[in-house]
Short mmCIF file of C-alpha atoms and ligand atoms in Angstrom, two decimals:
data_model
loop_
_atom_site.label_atom_id
_atom_site.label_comp_id
_atom_site.label_asym_id
_atom_site.label_seq_id
_atom_site.Cartn_x
_atom_site.Cartn_y
_atom_site.Cartn_z
CA MET F 108 -0.37 0.16 -0.20
CA SER F 109 0.65 3.49 -0.70
CA GLU F 110 2.34 5.64 2.32
CA PRO F 111 -0.54 7.75 4.21
CA GLU F 112 1.58 11.20 3.35
CA ALA F 113 1.00 9.93 -0.69
CA ILE F 114 -2.50 9.00 -0.85
CA LEU F 115 -3.54 12.85 0.53
CA ALA F 116 -1.58 14.19 -1.74
CA ALA F 117 -3.02 12.45 -4.50
CA ALA F 118 -6.47 12.99 -3.60
CA GLU F 119 -6.12 16.22 -2.84
CA ARG F 120 -4.86 16.76 -6.32
CA LEU F 121 -7.58 15.31 -7.91
CA LEU F 122 -9.90 17.62 -5.80
CA LEU F 123 -8.09 20.58 -5.83
CA GLN F 124 -7.31 20.43 -9.18
CA ARG F 125 -7.98 23.63 -11.18
CA ALA F 126 -7.23 25.35 -14.69
CA PRO F 127 -5.52 28.12 -14.75
CA TRP F 128 -2.57 25.21 -13.25
CA GLN F 129 -3.03 22.20 -15.46
CA GLY F 130 -0.23 21.95 -17.42
CA LYS F 131 2.05 24.30 -15.91
CA ASN F 132 5.13 24.67 -15.20
CA VAL F 133 6.28 25.42 -11.55
CA ILE F 134 9.46 25.94 -10.08
CA VAL F 135 10.03 26.25 -6.85
CA THR F 136 13.46 27.00 -5.09
CA ALA F 137 13.71 25.79 -1.07
CA GLY F 138 15.81 25.99 2.27
CA PRO F 139 20.17 27.69 2.28
CA THR F 140 22.89 26.97 0.10
CA ARG F 141 26.57 26.05 1.89
CA GLU F 142 29.27 26.66 1.47
CA HIS F 143 32.30 25.27 2.58
CA LEU F 144 35.47 27.27 4.16
CA ASP F 145 37.30 23.45 3.70
CA PRO F 146 36.03 20.05 3.01
CA VAL F 147 34.08 20.18 6.76
CA ARG F 148 32.81 23.61 7.42
CA VAL F 149 30.77 25.42 5.54
CA VAL F 150 29.17 29.15 5.92
CA THR F 151 25.01 28.87 5.56
CA ASN F 152 21.71 29.81 7.74
CA PRO F 153 19.07 28.37 9.38
CA SER F 154 16.32 28.14 6.80
CA SER F 155 14.23 24.51 7.22
CA GLY F 156 13.02 24.72 3.53
CA ARG F 157 9.71 24.35 4.76
CA MET F 158 7.88 27.60 2.76
CA GLY F 159 9.65 26.38 -0.16
CA TYR F 160 8.38 22.71 0.23
CA ALA F 161 4.93 23.65 0.70
CA LEU F 162 5.03 26.42 -1.59
CA ALA F 163 5.86 23.23 -4.08
CA ALA F 164 3.40 20.07 -2.22
CA ALA F 165 0.39 23.06 -2.75
CA ALA F 166 0.37 24.02 -6.24
CA TYR F 167 1.32 19.99 -6.86
CA ALA F 168 -2.09 20.53 -5.87
CA ARG F 169 -2.78 22.40 -7.73
CA GLY F 170 -1.69 20.19 -10.93
CA ALA F 171 1.13 22.43 -12.01
CA GLU F 172 4.32 20.19 -12.64
CA VAL F 173 6.71 20.88 -9.57
CA VAL F 174 10.26 21.01 -9.78
CA LEU F 175 10.83 21.98 -7.03
CA VAL F 176 15.14 23.05 -6.32
CA SER F 177 16.07 22.23 -2.78
CA GLY F 178 19.32 23.49 -0.89
CA PRO F 179 20.15 20.63 2.04
CA SER F 180 16.72 19.97 3.94
CA ASP F 181 15.46 17.17 6.36
CA LEU F 182 12.36 17.28 5.24
CA PRO F 183 11.31 14.69 2.69
CA LEU F 184 10.46 15.56 -0.39
CA PRO F 185 6.51 16.22 -1.12
CA PHE F 186 4.17 13.85 -3.32
CA GLY F 187 4.72 14.00 -7.31
CA VAL F 188 7.18 16.46 -7.04
CA THR F 189 11.06 16.19 -8.53
CA ALA F 190 14.35 17.16 -6.72
CA HIS F 191 16.20 19.43 -7.78
CA ARG F 192 18.87 19.43 -5.06
CA VAL F 193 22.14 21.63 -4.88
CA GLU F 194 24.56 22.84 -1.95
CA THR F 195 26.36 26.19 -3.13
CA THR F 196 24.37 29.48 -4.95
CA ALA F 197 26.24 28.37 -7.02
CA GLU F 198 24.66 25.54 -8.37
CA MET F 199 21.56 26.85 -7.56
CA GLN F 200 22.12 29.31 -10.12
CA ARG F 201 22.55 27.35 -12.25
CA ALA F 202 20.10 24.96 -12.18
CA ALA F 203 17.28 27.46 -11.45
CA GLN F 204 18.51 29.22 -14.43
CA ALA F 205 18.41 25.52 -16.96
CA LEU F 206 14.86 25.36 -16.16
CA VAL F 207 13.42 28.57 -15.79
CA LYS F 208 13.66 28.33 -19.94
CA ARG F 209 10.17 25.99 -20.13
CA ALA F 210 9.05 27.90 -16.61
CA ASP F 211 5.43 29.15 -15.70
CA LEU F 212 6.70 30.05 -13.03
CA VAL F 213 9.43 30.51 -10.12
CA ILE F 214 8.97 30.38 -7.17
CA MET F 215 12.23 31.84 -5.11
CA ALA F 216 11.52 30.90 -1.54
CA ALA F 217 15.62 29.90 -1.55
CA ALA F 218 17.82 32.10 1.31
CA PRO F 219 21.02 31.63 -1.12
CA ALA F 220 23.95 32.29 1.59
CA ASP F 221 25.07 35.72 0.06
CA TYR F 222 29.06 35.29 -0.16
CA ARG F 223 30.95 31.96 0.36
CA PRO F 224 35.32 32.25 1.63
CA ALA F 225 36.77 33.75 -1.20
CA LYS F 226 39.65 30.35 -0.94
CA PRO F 227 38.20 27.65 0.53
CA ALA F 228 40.84 25.20 1.68
CA ALA F 229 41.31 21.54 -0.32
CA THR F 230 42.35 19.90 3.44
CA LYS F 231 40.77 20.02 7.26
CA ARG F 232 41.93 24.14 8.58
CA PRO F 233 43.91 22.92 11.62
CA ARG F 234 42.75 24.71 15.04
CA ALA F 235 46.34 24.61 16.23
CA SER F 236 47.24 27.55 13.56
CA GLY F 237 44.96 29.68 16.09
CA ALA F 238 42.76 32.68 15.03
CA ILE F 239 42.39 33.07 11.74
CA THR F 240 40.97 36.20 9.40
CA ILE F 241 38.99 34.28 5.83
CA GLU F 242 37.82 36.69 3.10
CA LEU F 243 33.78 36.36 2.09
CA GLU F 244 33.47 36.91 -1.58
CA PRO F 245 29.76 37.48 -3.14
CA THR F 246 27.65 34.73 -4.22
CA PRO F 247 25.59 35.20 -7.50
CA ASP F 248 22.12 37.27 -7.03
CA ILE F 249 20.08 34.09 -8.63
CA LEU F 250 16.48 36.16 -8.93
CA SER F 251 18.65 39.83 -11.28
CA SER F 252 21.22 37.42 -13.29
CA LEU F 253 18.53 34.80 -14.41
CA GLU F 254 17.39 35.39 -18.09
CA ARG F 255 13.17 34.61 -17.82
CA PRO F 256 10.81 33.68 -20.63
CA LYS F 257 8.75 36.48 -21.19
CA LYS F 258 6.01 35.00 -19.56
CA CYS F 259 7.52 33.26 -16.99
CA VAL F 260 5.62 34.86 -13.52
CA VAL F 261 8.66 35.45 -10.65
CA VAL F 262 7.60 35.49 -7.67
CA GLY F 263 10.87 36.29 -4.79
CA PHE F 264 10.43 36.19 -1.26
CA ALA F 265 11.96 39.52 1.73
CA LEU F 266 13.62 38.45 4.36
CA GLU F 267 14.01 41.73 6.69
CA THR F 268 14.60 42.20 10.23
CA GLY F 269 14.38 46.02 10.66
CA GLY F 270 10.54 48.14 10.71
CA ASP F 271 11.36 49.71 7.07
CA GLY F 272 10.18 46.51 5.67
CA LEU F 273 8.54 47.02 3.46
CA ALA F 274 9.87 49.36 1.89
CA LYS F 275 13.40 47.18 1.15
CA ALA F 276 10.41 44.68 0.25
CA GLN F 277 9.78 46.93 -2.53
CA ALA F 278 12.86 47.79 -3.61
CA LYS F 279 13.64 44.44 -4.26
CA LEU F 280 10.38 43.59 -6.44
CA ARG F 281 11.73 46.29 -8.52
CA GLU F 282 15.16 46.00 -8.53
CA LYS F 283 14.58 41.72 -9.33
CA ARG F 284 12.23 42.34 -11.55
CA LEU F 285 9.65 40.64 -10.21
CA ASP F 286 6.19 40.09 -10.01
CA ALA F 287 5.03 39.64 -6.75
CA ILE F 288 7.69 39.20 -3.69
CA ILE F 289 7.16 38.14 -0.12
CA LEU F 290 8.02 40.43 2.96
CA ASN F 291 8.56 38.37 6.28
CA ASP F 292 10.44 39.62 9.17
CA ALA F 293 12.81 37.09 10.56
CA HIS F 294 12.50 38.72 14.14
CA GLU F 295 8.45 38.16 14.90
CA PRO F 296 7.56 35.57 16.43
CA GLY F 297 5.73 32.62 14.47
CA ALA F 298 7.80 33.73 11.18
CA GLY F 299 10.52 33.09 9.24
CA PHE F 300 13.40 30.42 9.53
CA GLU F 301 13.02 26.66 11.54
CA VAL F 302 9.22 27.68 12.45
CA THR F 303 5.92 25.24 10.57
CA THR F 304 4.44 29.22 11.00
CA ASN F 305 4.79 32.66 9.00
CA ARG F 306 3.74 35.81 8.82
CA VAL F 307 4.26 37.49 5.04
CA THR F 308 2.74 40.30 3.83
CA ILE F 309 2.38 39.99 0.02
CA ILE F 310 3.30 42.43 -1.94
CA ARG F 311 2.55 42.96 -6.39
CA ARG F 312 3.96 45.25 -8.62
CA SER F 313 0.35 46.87 -8.62
CA GLY F 314 -2.66 47.20 -6.47
CA GLU F 315 -2.23 47.61 -2.31
CA PRO F 316 0.13 44.90 -0.67
CA ILE F 317 -1.58 42.45 1.46
CA GLU F 318 -1.35 41.68 4.93
CA LEU F 319 -1.72 37.61 6.05
CA PRO F 320 -2.08 36.91 9.51
CA LEU F 321 0.14 34.04 10.98
CA LEU F 322 -0.71 30.83 9.91
CA SER F 323 0.69 27.20 8.55
CA LYS F 324 2.91 27.22 6.00
CA ARG F 325 0.31 25.22 3.68
CA ASP F 326 -1.85 27.71 4.51
CA VAL F 327 0.51 30.96 3.44
CA ALA F 328 1.84 28.81 0.73
CA ASP F 329 -1.53 28.66 -0.50
CA LYS F 330 -2.28 32.54 -0.51
CA ILE F 331 0.84 32.62 -2.32
CA LEU F 332 -0.07 30.51 -5.20
CA ASP F 333 -4.14 32.60 -4.82
CA ALA F 334 -2.83 36.19 -5.53
CA VAL F 335 -0.25 35.11 -8.81
CA GLU F 336 -3.05 32.84 -10.09
CA GLN F 337 -4.25 35.62 -11.85
CA SER F 338 -1.21 36.03 -13.85
CA LEU F 339 -0.81 32.27 -15.08
CA THR F 340 -4.19 32.94 -17.25
N1 LIG R 512 17.88 35.28 -3.45
C1 LIG R 512 19.06 34.76 -4.55
N2 LIG R 512 20.55 35.57 -5.01
C2 LIG R 512 20.89 34.91 -3.30
C3 LIG R 512 20.42 35.60 -2.74
C4 LIG R 512 18.83 35.94 -2.88
O1 LIG R 512 18.01 34.94 -6.31
N3 LIG R 512 22.25 34.76 -3.94
C5 LIG R 512 16.75 35.51 -3.55
C6 LIG R 512 15.91 35.12 -2.54
O2 LIG R 512 15.51 33.82 -2.93
C7 LIG R 512 15.25 35.61 -2.03
C8 LIG R 512 15.64 37.38 -2.86
O3 LIG R 512 16.02 36.86 -3.80
O4 LIG R 512 14.13 35.53 -3.03
C9 LIG R 512 15.70 38.29 -1.94
O5 LIG R 512 16.34 37.45 -0.37
P1 LIG R 512 17.65 38.23 0.95
O6 LIG R 512 18.15 37.36 1.18
O7 LIG R 512 15.50 39.39 1.29
O8 LIG R 512 17.97 39.64 0.22
P2 LIG R 512 19.11 39.21 -0.54
O9 LIG R 512 19.37 39.93 -1.99
O10 LIG R 512 20.23 38.85 -0.38
O11 LIG R 512 19.70 41.37 0.04
P3 LIG R 512 19.96 41.66 1.24
O12 LIG R 512 20.66 40.72 1.27
O13 LIG R 512 20.68 42.73 1.09
O14 LIG R 512 18.75 41.85 2.19
#
């Protein structure tokens, strides 16, 4: 017998699939990326991947063909979703760029590492050598560099920690040429990394921002898909 999660996901797709999503190619990125200092040490962040995995499951339930480009994450792959596993930001960029050519919708929920060691060591750095200074260089900005087909809808996330999150997210929406951006505040209890809930504001190119209450990440995912559904038709 199939696993109960698989039966539930298949039943959900039978019940929830709807015209704008059927046959659509959706790419979701999720999780952190890792940049090696040496073979056993990395620069990374605490992203769990939950928001991206929830988006992938929600898009599959609506009838889309979904590819999840995932950085390191312990989460089980949602039923019906194709996985493309990566480790570094450069690998995530290459995967996203290759997949975007056929995509109708790209959602960048990943938290890629923005910096990597400029000169990663080929062997483990010995602790005995005392204090070390590590030079970091910027990784590629995946969204900004993405060469996407004209019809492809692109959604980003903005993880902010200060009071001016709305203005910063709006600037990222413009600079990264997005159709929508999902603002969340890493300092807010129950939102952001490593939790099963999130509280976000959906900002589109036009129209008022949509402020959502604290919801499960799956419910947030469905609200985000509702907000972009019109652009897919
Ligand atoms: N992003 C990306 N490539 C990176 C870093 C981030 O494509 N190297 C994407 C994220 O997946 C997210 C959006 O860009 O959809 C905004 O990410 P965020 O971390 O909020 O902002 P940054 O662009 O990294 O800028 P800053 O760290 O200065 O806030």
